[in-house]
Coordinates of C-alpha atoms and ligand atoms in Angstrom, one line a residue:
M1 CA -16.9 -14.3 -7.6
A2 CA -14.8 -17.4 -7.7
E3 CA -15.9 -17.9 -11.3
H4 CA -14.8 -14.4 -12.3
L5 CA -11.4 -15.1 -10.7
R6 CA -10.9 -18.5 -12.3
H7 CA -11.7 -17.2 -15.8
A8 CA -9.9 -13.8 -15.4
R9 CA -7.0 -13.2 -17.8
R10 CA -5.8 -9.9 -16.5
V11 CA -6.3 -9.2 -12.8
T12 CA -5.3 -5.9 -11.1
V13 CA -5.3 -5.7 -7.3
L14 CA -5.3 -2.5 -5.2
T15 CA -4.5 -2.9 -1.5
G16 CA -4.7 -0.5 1.4
A17 CA -3.8 -0.7 5.1
G18 CA -6.6 -3.2 5.8
I19 CA -4.6 -6.0 4.2
S20 CA -1.8 -5.5 6.8
A21 CA -4.2 -5.0 9.7
E22 CA -4.1 -8.7 10.6
S23 CA -0.3 -8.6 10.7
G24 CA -0.6 -6.0 13.4
V25 CA 0.0 -2.8 11.4
P26 CA -2.4 -0.1 12.5
T27 CA -4.5 1.3 9.7
F28 CA -4.5 5.0 9.0
R29 CA -8.1 5.4 10.3
D30 CA -7.2 3.6 13.5
A31 CA -6.3 6.1 16.2
L32 CA -2.5 6.3 16.5
T33 CA -1.4 4.3 19.5
G34 CA 0.9 4.9 22.5
L35 CA 3.5 7.6 22.2
W36 CA 2.0 8.8 18.9
A37 CA -1.6 9.0 20.2
Q38 CA -1.1 12.8 20.6
Y39 CA -0.5 13.1 16.8
R40 CA -2.6 12.5 13.7
A41 CA -0.9 10.9 10.6
E42 CA -1.8 14.0 8.7
E43 CA 0.3 16.1 11.2
L44 CA 3.4 13.9 10.7
A45 CA 3.2 12.8 7.1
T46 CA 3.7 16.2 5.5
P47 CA 6.6 18.2 4.0
E48 CA 5.7 21.0 6.4
A49 CA 5.9 18.7 9.5
F50 CA 9.4 17.5 8.3
A51 CA 10.6 21.1 7.7
R52 CA 9.3 22.1 11.1
N53 CA 10.6 19.1 13.1
P54 CA 12.7 16.6 10.9
A55 CA 13.8 14.6 13.9
L56 CA 10.2 14.0 15.1
V57 CA 9.0 12.9 11.6
W58 CA 12.1 10.7 11.0
D59 CA 11.5 9.1 14.5
W60 CA 7.9 8.4 13.6
Y61 CA 8.9 6.5 10.5
R62 CA 11.8 4.8 12.3
M63 CA 9.2 3.5 14.8
R64 CA 7.0 2.3 12.0
R65 CA 10.0 0.6 10.3
E66 CA 10.9 -1.2 13.5
L67 CA 7.3 -2.2 14.1
V68 CA 7.1 -3.7 10.6
A69 CA 10.5 -5.4 10.8
G70 CA 9.1 -7.5 13.7
I71 CA 6.0 -8.7 11.9
Q72 CA 5.1 -11.2 9.2
P73 CA 3.0 -11.1 6.1
N74 CA -0.4 -12.7 6.8
P75 CA -2.6 -15.1 4.8
G76 CA -4.0 -12.3 2.8
H77 CA -0.5 -11.2 1.5
R78 CA 0.3 -14.9 0.9
A79 CA -2.9 -15.5 -1.1
L80 CA -2.0 -12.6 -3.4
R81 CA 1.5 -14.1 -3.9
A82 CA -0.1 -17.4 -4.8
L83 CA -2.5 -15.7 -7.2
E84 CA 0.4 -14.5 -9.3
E85 CA 1.0 -18.2 -10.2
W86 CA -2.7 -18.9 -11.0
V87 CA -3.7 -16.1 -13.3
P88 CA -2.0 -15.3 -16.6
D89 CA -1.4 -11.6 -15.8
L90 CA -1.6 -10.0 -12.3
V91 CA -0.5 -6.5 -11.3
L92 CA -0.5 -5.6 -7.6
I93 CA -0.8 -2.0 -6.7
T94 CA -0.4 -1.0 -3.1
Q95 CA -0.9 2.1 -1.1
N96 CA 1.0 0.6 1.8
V97 CA 4.5 1.5 2.6
D98 CA 5.2 -1.5 4.9
G99 CA 6.8 -3.7 2.2
L100 CA 4.8 -6.8 3.3
H101 CA 3.7 -7.7 -0.2
R102 CA 7.4 -7.9 -1.3
R103 CA 8.2 -9.9 1.8
A104 CA 5.4 -12.3 1.0
G105 CA 7.1 -12.8 -2.4
S106 CA 4.8 -10.9 -4.7
S107 CA 7.0 -9.8 -7.7
R108 CA 5.0 -7.2 -9.7
V109 CA 4.3 -4.7 -6.9
I110 CA 3.6 -1.0 -7.7
E111 CA 4.3 1.0 -4.5
L112 CA 2.1 4.0 -5.1
H113 CA 3.0 5.7 -1.9
G114 CA 6.7 4.6 -1.6
S115 CA 8.2 2.4 1.1
L116 CA 9.4 2.6 4.7
E117 CA 12.4 0.5 3.6
R118 CA 13.9 3.3 1.6
A119 CA 15.1 6.8 2.3
R120 CA 16.0 9.6 0.0
C121 CA 18.1 12.8 0.1
S122 CA 15.9 15.7 1.0
R123 CA 18.0 17.9 -1.4
E124 CA 18.9 15.7 -4.4
N125 CA 16.1 13.1 -4.1
T126 CA 18.7 10.3 -4.4
V127 CA 17.1 7.1 -3.1
F128 CA 18.9 4.8 -0.6
E129 CA 18.1 1.3 0.4
S130 CA 20.4 1.7 3.4
W131 CA 22.0 4.5 5.3
D132 CA 24.4 5.2 8.2
E133 CA 22.5 5.4 11.5
T134 CA 24.8 7.7 13.4
G135 CA 22.3 8.5 16.2
E136 CA 21.6 11.8 14.5
A137 CA 17.9 12.0 13.4
P138 CA 17.4 12.3 10.5
P139 CA 20.7 10.8 9.2
R140 CA 22.7 12.6 6.6
C141 CA 22.9 11.9 2.9
R142 CA 26.3 10.2 2.3
A143 CA 26.6 12.0 -1.0
C144 CA 25.9 15.6 -0.1
G145 CA 25.3 15.7 3.7
A146 CA 21.7 17.0 3.5
P147 CA 19.1 15.3 5.8
L148 CA 17.6 12.1 4.6
R149 CA 13.8 11.8 4.5
P150 CA 11.6 8.7 4.2
D151 CA 11.0 7.6 0.6
V152 CA 7.2 7.8 1.1
V153 CA 4.5 10.1 -0.4
W154 CA 3.4 12.8 2.1
F155 CA 0.1 14.5 2.1
G156 CA 0.1 17.2 -0.5
E157 CA 2.9 15.6 -2.5
L158 CA 2.6 14.1 -6.0
L159 CA 2.8 10.3 -6.4
P160 CA 5.8 8.9 -8.3
P161 CA 4.8 9.5 -11.9
E162 CA 5.9 6.2 -13.3
A163 CA 4.2 4.2 -10.6
L164 CA 1.0 6.2 -11.1
R165 CA 1.1 5.7 -14.9
A166 CA 1.7 1.9 -14.4
A167 CA -1.2 1.8 -11.9
E168 CA -3.6 3.6 -14.2
R169 CA -2.6 1.4 -17.2
A170 CA -3.2 -1.7 -15.1
A171 CA -6.6 -0.4 -14.0
R172 CA -7.7 0.3 -17.6
N173 CA -6.4 -3.0 -18.9
C174 CA -7.9 -5.6 -16.7
D175 CA -11.0 -7.8 -16.7
L176 CA -11.1 -8.2 -12.9
F177 CA -10.1 -5.6 -10.3
L178 CA -9.8 -6.5 -6.6
S179 CA -9.9 -3.6 -4.2
I180 CA -8.7 -4.9 -0.8
G181 CA -8.6 -3.2 2.6
T182 CA -8.8 0.4 1.6
S183 CA -11.2 3.1 2.6
N184 CA -10.9 4.5 -0.9
L185 CA -10.6 8.0 0.4
V186 CA -7.3 9.2 -1.0
E187 CA -6.9 10.1 -4.6
P188 CA -5.7 9.2 -7.1
A189 CA -5.6 5.6 -5.8
A190 CA -9.3 5.9 -4.9
S191 CA -10.4 6.3 -8.5
L192 CA -8.6 3.2 -9.8
P193 CA -11.4 0.7 -9.1
W194 CA -13.9 2.9 -10.9
R195 CA -11.6 3.4 -13.9
A196 CA -11.5 -0.4 -14.1
A197 CA -15.3 -0.7 -13.9
A198 CA -15.7 2.0 -16.5
G199 CA -13.4 -0.1 -18.8
G200 CA -15.7 -3.0 -18.4
A201 CA -13.9 -4.9 -15.6
E202 CA -15.7 -6.7 -12.8
V203 CA -14.7 -5.1 -9.4
V204 CA -14.6 -7.1 -6.2
V205 CA -14.3 -5.0 -3.0
I206 CA -12.9 -7.0 0.0
N207 CA -13.3 -5.1 3.3
V208 CA -14.6 -5.7 6.8
T209 CA -17.3 -3.1 6.1
M210 CA -19.2 -1.7 3.2
E211 CA -19.0 1.8 4.8
G212 CA -17.9 4.3 2.3
Q213 CA -17.6 1.8 -0.5
R214 CA -19.4 2.4 -3.8
S215 CA -21.9 -0.1 -5.2
G216 CA -23.4 -0.6 -8.6
P217 CA -23.4 -2.8 -11.7
G218 CA -20.2 -4.9 -12.0
I219 CA -19.2 -4.0 -8.4
H220 CA -19.3 -6.9 -5.9
H221 CA -18.6 -6.9 -2.1
L222 CA -17.0 -9.6 0.0
I223 CA -17.3 -8.6 3.6
G224 CA -14.7 -10.0 6.0
P225 CA -11.0 -9.8 7.0
A226 CA -8.8 -10.1 3.9
G227 CA -6.7 -12.8 5.6
E228 CA -9.7 -15.0 5.6
V229 CA -11.7 -13.9 2.5
L230 CA -8.8 -14.1 0.1
P231 CA -7.7 -17.7 0.9
A232 CA -11.4 -18.8 0.8
L233 CA -11.8 -17.1 -2.6
L234 CA -8.8 -18.8 -4.1
Q235 CA -9.9 -22.1 -2.6
A236 CA -13.4 -21.7 -4.2
A237 CA -11.9 -20.7 -7.5
W238 CA -9.3 -23.6 -7.6
P239 CA -10.7 -26.3 -5.3
A240 CA -8.3 -28.9 -6.7
R241 CA -5.1 -26.9 -5.8
Ligands
OAD1 P1 -7.4 3.3 5.8 O1 -6.9 3.2 7.3 O2 -8.0 4.6 5.3 O3 -8.5 2.2 5.5 C1 -8.3 0.9 5.9 C2 -9.5 0.1 5.3 O4 -9.2 -1.3 5.6 C3 -10.8 0.5 5.9 O5 -11.8 0.6 4.9 C4 -11.1 -0.7 6.9 O6 -12.5 -1.0 6.9 C5 -10.4 -1.8 6.1 N1 -10.0 -3.0 6.9 C6 -9.5 -2.9 8.2 N2 -9.1 -4.2 8.6 C7 -9.3 -5.0 7.5 C8 -9.1 -6.4 7.3 N3 -8.6 -7.2 8.2 N4 -9.4 -6.9 6.0 C9 -9.9 -6.1 5.1 N5 -10.2 -4.7 5.2 C10 -9.9 -4.2 6.5 O7 -6.2 2.9 4.9 P2 -6.0 3.1 3.4 O8 -7.3 3.0 2.7 O9 -4.9 2.3 3.0 O10 -1.9 7.8 2.2 O11 -5.5 4.7 3.3 C11 -5.2 5.2 2.0 C12 -4.2 6.2 2.2 O12 -4.6 7.2 3.2 C13 -2.9 5.7 2.8 O13 -2.0 5.1 1.8 C14 -2.3 7.0 3.3 C15 -3.5 7.6 4.0 O14 -3.5 8.9 4.0 C16 -0.6 8.4 2.3 O15 0.1 8.2 3.2 C17 -0.3 9.3 1.1

């Protein structure tokens, strides 16, 4: 694997919740903890849930924003930041909305499912990096007064078209595809590694388990926590660095 990485020209990376697990961010398939144990992500992250109870959905995302604000990127995020310097062309696609890749300094990040750090007008779709917290949940759009919603993709919603096109292009045009910390269950992100393999790329799957992961020619598995496997992989590829 280290050889593939050292000689790769164009590397595309897809990350899921597993790469943030070692930072303390629960993955989707972990049971929701504490106050939220009574809910499933699928019951909160939907347009119907927001229409039914906008305050509850807004508060769930506010709780997740506050959780993420108090934690740091881990060695897995930092290894991918370093990799940007060591390969000629790297594109990082993430399904995560926690913003930890950007906070680790990664520059070419495609946020397929949006970001907790942004909100958008539920009427006009205007995106806001900041908003007035008046105590009302959800806060109001300062332009038109409609409720704000998190700028994330909910179940049943389409992905941002330009992000999806960029991700599919990066999957088709790479010679190495790293799939890191994802259960590979949710389309269209789940197909990206296999599109890369179909295009002749080597695929390396980094996960703590092989459960649910595809095997086959050109698909390699590194089993272990991303925060340990990624730094070790870079060390093996560039021992002198
Ligand atoms: P999941 O919670 O489905 O899967 C997390 C994956 O990370 C699992 O395969 C774990 O085995 C693996 N994992 C856990 N800890 C790890 C570690 N330390 N190192 C490496 N791997 C580890 O999260 P996602 O695959 O990201 O969609 O879920 C994909 C999408 O499903 C999410 O983006 C979300 C959810 O519905 C939307 O919100 C639209």
